[in-house]
mmCIF file of C-alpha atoms in Angstrom:
data_model
loop_
_atom_site.group_PDB
_atom_site.id
_atom_site.type_symbol
_atom_site.label_atom_id
_atom_site.label_comp_id
_atom_site.label_asym_id
_atom_site.label_seq_id
_atom_site.Cartn_x
_atom_site.Cartn_y
_atom_site.Cartn_z
ATOM 1 C CA UNK A 1 10.681 10.348 -15.825
ATOM 2 C CA UNK A 2 7.729 12.344 -14.515
ATOM 3 C CA UNK A 3 5.820 10.952 -11.596
ATOM 4 C CA UNK A 4 2.126 10.438 -12.360
ATOM 5 C CA UNK A 5 -0.234 12.507 -10.251
ATOM 6 C CA UNK A 6 -1.785 10.551 -7.400
ATOM 7 C CA UNK A 7 -5.360 9.506 -7.679
ATOM 8 C CA UNK A 8 -7.502 9.891 -4.672
ATOM 9 C CA UNK A 9 -10.808 8.605 -3.640
ATOM 10 C CA UNK A 10 -12.825 10.268 -1.388
ATOM 11 C CA UNK A 11 -9.886 -13.227 4.063
ATOM 12 C CA UNK A 12 -13.248 -12.958 5.003
ATOM 13 C CA UNK A 13 -14.513 -9.579 4.096
ATOM 14 C CA UNK A 14 -17.451 -8.029 5.860
ATOM 15 C CA UNK A 15 -19.794 -5.829 3.863
ATOM 16 C CA UNK A 16 -20.820 -2.361 5.056
ATOM 17 C CA UNK A 17 -24.460 -1.294 4.987
ATOM 18 C CA UNK A 18 -23.436 1.691 2.833
ATOM 19 C CA UNK A 19 -21.785 -0.625 0.325
ATOM 20 C CA UNK A 20 -18.290 -2.000 0.203
ATOM 21 C CA UNK A 21 -16.260 -4.144 2.530
ATOM 22 C CA UNK A 22 -15.193 -2.894 5.950
ATOM 23 C CA UNK A 23 -12.237 -5.262 6.374
ATOM 24 C CA UNK A 24 -9.730 -6.017 3.606
ATOM 25 C CA UNK A 25 -8.390 -9.524 3.004
ATOM 26 C CA UNK A 26 -5.710 -10.955 0.689
ATOM 27 C CA UNK A 27 -6.930 -10.636 -2.899
ATOM 28 C CA UNK A 28 -8.922 -7.447 -2.277
ATOM 29 C CA UNK A 29 -6.215 -5.184 -3.731
ATOM 30 C CA UNK A 30 -3.092 -5.276 -5.879
ATOM 31 C CA UNK A 31 -0.186 -2.854 -6.108
ATOM 32 C CA UNK A 32 -0.104 -1.951 -9.802
ATOM 33 C CA UNK A 33 2.611 0.719 -10.038
ATOM 34 C CA UNK A 34 5.549 1.968 -8.034
ATOM 35 C CA UNK A 35 8.559 4.216 -8.449
ATOM 36 C CA UNK A 36 11.184 4.434 -5.704
ATOM 37 C CA UNK A 37 13.439 6.918 -7.475
ATOM 38 C CA UNK A 38 12.355 9.957 -5.409
ATOM 39 C CA UNK A 39 9.816 11.190 -5.069
ATOM 40 C CA UNK A 40 8.331 7.855 -4.050
ATOM 41 C CA UNK A 41 5.112 6.893 -5.772
ATOM 42 C CA UNK A 42 2.808 3.866 -5.857
ATOM 43 C CA UNK A 43 -0.729 2.933 -6.819
ATOM 44 C CA UNK A 44 -3.062 0.115 -5.858
ATOM 45 C CA UNK A 45 -6.336 -1.045 -7.353
ATOM 46 C CA UNK A 46 -9.447 -2.238 -5.528
ATOM 47 C CA UNK A 47 -10.182 -5.800 -6.656
ATOM 48 C CA UNK A 48 -13.096 -6.634 -4.376
ATOM 49 C CA UNK A 49 -16.369 -6.764 -6.369
ATOM 50 C CA UNK A 50 -18.191 -4.698 -3.716
ATOM 51 C CA UNK A 51 -15.483 -2.031 -3.342
ATOM 52 C CA UNK A 52 -14.163 -0.521 -0.102
ATOM 53 C CA UNK A 53 -16.503 1.102 2.413
ATOM 54 C CA UNK A 54 -15.842 4.545 3.893
ATOM 55 C CA UNK A 55 -13.550 4.305 6.912
ATOM 56 C CA UNK A 56 -11.744 1.115 5.852
ATOM 57 C CA UNK A 57 -8.022 1.432 6.621
ATOM 58 C CA UNK A 58 -5.155 -0.135 4.687
ATOM 59 C CA UNK A 59 -1.577 0.227 5.858
ATOM 60 C CA UNK A 60 1.561 0.200 3.704
ATOM 61 C CA UNK A 61 5.106 -0.190 4.985
ATOM 62 C CA UNK A 62 8.644 -0.447 3.722
ATOM 63 C CA UNK A 63 9.637 -2.327 6.895
ATOM 64 C CA UNK A 64 10.828 -5.843 6.116
ATOM 65 C CA UNK A 65 8.875 -8.918 7.243
ATOM 66 C CA UNK A 66 10.672 -11.036 9.841
ATOM 67 C CA UNK A 67 10.857 -14.819 9.392
ATOM 68 C CA UNK A 68 9.321 -15.348 12.833
ATOM 69 C CA UNK A 69 6.455 -13.000 11.950
ATOM 70 C CA UNK A 70 5.872 -9.292 12.317
ATOM 71 C CA UNK A 71 7.703 -6.347 10.835
ATOM 72 C CA UNK A 72 11.237 -5.120 11.245
ATOM 73 C CA UNK A 73 11.314 -1.663 12.804
ATOM 74 C CA UNK A 74 12.993 1.549 11.766
ATOM 75 C CA UNK A 75 11.220 2.527 8.559
ATOM 76 C CA UNK A 76 7.757 3.969 7.989
ATOM 77 C CA UNK A 77 4.051 3.287 7.734
ATOM 78 C CA UNK A 78 1.477 4.931 5.496
ATOM 79 C CA UNK A 79 -2.185 4.565 6.381
ATOM 80 C CA UNK A 80 -4.905 5.042 3.790
ATOM 81 C CA UNK A 81 -8.415 5.671 5.137
ATOM 82 C CA UNK A 82 -11.192 5.342 2.578
ATOM 83 C CA UNK A 83 -13.155 8.596 2.231
ATOM 84 C CA UNK A 84 -16.892 9.163 2.459
ATOM 85 C CA UNK A 85 -17.570 8.076 -1.143
ATOM 86 C CA UNK A 86 -15.841 4.718 -0.738
ATOM 87 C CA UNK A 87 -13.619 3.108 -3.366
ATOM 88 C CA UNK A 88 -15.292 1.356 -6.289
ATOM 89 C CA UNK A 89 -14.164 -1.977 -7.763
ATOM 90 C CA UNK A 90 -11.381 -1.270 -10.258
ATOM 91 C CA UNK A 91 -10.662 2.185 -8.862
ATOM 92 C CA UNK A 92 -6.980 3.078 -8.550
ATOM 93 C CA UNK A 93 -5.699 4.923 -5.475
ATOM 94 C CA UNK A 94 -2.223 6.425 -5.273
ATOM 95 C CA UNK A 95 0.407 7.776 -2.893
ATOM 96 C CA UNK A 96 3.035 10.267 -3.952
ATOM 97 C CA UNK A 97 5.520 12.318 -1.990
ATOM 98 C CA UNK A 98 4.808 15.132 -4.445
ATOM 99 C CA UNK A 99 1.582 15.770 -2.524
ATOM 100 C CA UNK A 100 2.265 15.581 1.196
ATOM 101 C CA UNK A 101 0.119 13.805 2.243
ATOM 102 C CA UNK A 102 -2.505 13.116 -0.424
ATOM 103 C CA UNK A 103 -6.145 13.162 0.768
ATOM 104 C CA UNK A 104 -6.986 10.155 2.928
ATOM 105 C CA UNK A 105 -3.345 9.365 3.745
ATOM 106 C CA UNK A 106 -1.288 9.720 6.911
ATOM 107 C CA UNK A 107 2.396 8.974 7.406
ATOM 108 C CA UNK A 108 4.415 7.878 10.418
ATOM 109 C CA UNK A 109 8.107 7.165 10.618
ATOM 110 C CA UNK A 110 10.615 7.371 7.794
ATOM 111 C CA UNK A 111 8.769 5.820 4.856
ATOM 112 C CA UNK A 112 11.210 5.970 1.936
ATOM 113 C CA UNK A 113 11.429 3.347 -0.802
ATOM 114 C CA UNK A 114 14.927 2.481 -2.050
ATOM 115 C CA UNK A 115 15.817 1.836 -5.684
ATOM 116 C CA UNK A 116 18.608 -0.530 -4.596
ATOM 117 C CA UNK A 117 16.245 -2.959 -2.884
ATOM 118 C CA UNK A 118 13.210 -2.701 -0.685
ATOM 119 C CA UNK A 119 9.676 -3.925 -0.231
ATOM 120 C CA UNK A 120 6.233 -2.422 -0.165
ATOM 121 C CA UNK A 121 3.783 -4.387 1.945
ATOM 122 C CA UNK A 122 0.049 -3.661 2.138
ATOM 123 C CA UNK A 123 -1.647 -5.006 5.244
ATOM 124 C CA UNK A 124 -4.580 -4.714 7.578
ATOM 125 C CA UNK A 125 -4.148 -4.739 11.305
ATOM 126 C CA UNK A 126 -6.471 -5.502 14.156
ATOM 127 C CA UNK A 127 -5.595 -5.354 17.828
ATOM 128 C CA UNK A 128 -4.579 -9.015 17.719
ATOM 129 C CA UNK A 129 -3.103 -9.651 14.281
ATOM 130 C CA UNK A 130 -1.519 -8.396 11.068
ATOM 131 C CA UNK A 131 -2.816 -9.722 7.759
ATOM 132 C CA UNK A 132 -0.603 -9.171 4.728
ATOM 133 C CA UNK A 133 -2.802 -8.183 1.770
ATOM 134 C CA UNK A 134 -0.185 -7.756 -0.967
ATOM 135 C CA UNK A 135 3.586 -7.396 -1.112
ATOM 136 C CA UNK A 136 6.204 -6.388 -3.665
ATOM 137 C CA UNK A 137 9.917 -6.983 -3.066
ATOM 138 C CA UNK A 138 12.699 -5.878 -5.379
ATOM 139 C CA UNK A 139 16.462 -5.971 -5.490
ATOM 140 C CA UNK A 140 18.679 -4.073 -7.899
ATOM 141 C CA UNK A 141 21.524 -6.571 -7.778
ATOM 142 C CA UNK A 142 20.640 -9.162 -5.160
ATOM 143 C CA UNK A 143 19.426 -12.696 -5.509
ATOM 144 C CA UNK A 144 15.859 -12.276 -4.274
ATOM 145 C CA UNK A 145 12.882 -10.634 -5.857
ATOM 146 C CA UNK A 146 12.475 -9.232 -9.341
ATOM 147 C CA UNK A 147 15.173 -6.946 -10.682
ATOM 148 C CA UNK A 148 12.978 -3.866 -10.807
ATOM 149 C CA UNK A 149 15.504 -1.198 -9.860
ATOM 150 C CA UNK A 150 12.718 0.420 -7.843
ATOM 151 C CA UNK A 151 10.166 0.760 -10.677
ATOM 152 C CA UNK A 152 7.058 -1.212 -11.590
ATOM 153 C CA UNK A 153 4.876 0.536 -14.132
#
């Protein structure tokens, strides 16, 4: 199936003077689509009623979450930095490996979603803590998570 083209956009949430929040909290976004069947693709929507201010950063990883806290290592991290126009409430932002990297995105490590089971975790990070904003976990044949086979559209 064809991969949709990525969209781009140029907790206690604090509000920027230019409009939009400067720190994301749980509930401020939702992952609304993903496809792990290569090329990887996902989209998220801004749910905060004031939108996201320019400069706000949201990280996404396929590293697993450890029971004692923190992420497993060895996979990758994508960082989305909101552009100068901000992100409006309801606006959808996407990542796709078809465009490497889409505007506003940077990649470190080996980010690669697996159709046989993986997770996509959105989070914000300060110097002292990680706050999980939204997470999707899937397993093709395991006992945990929805049986998505790497797709959620």
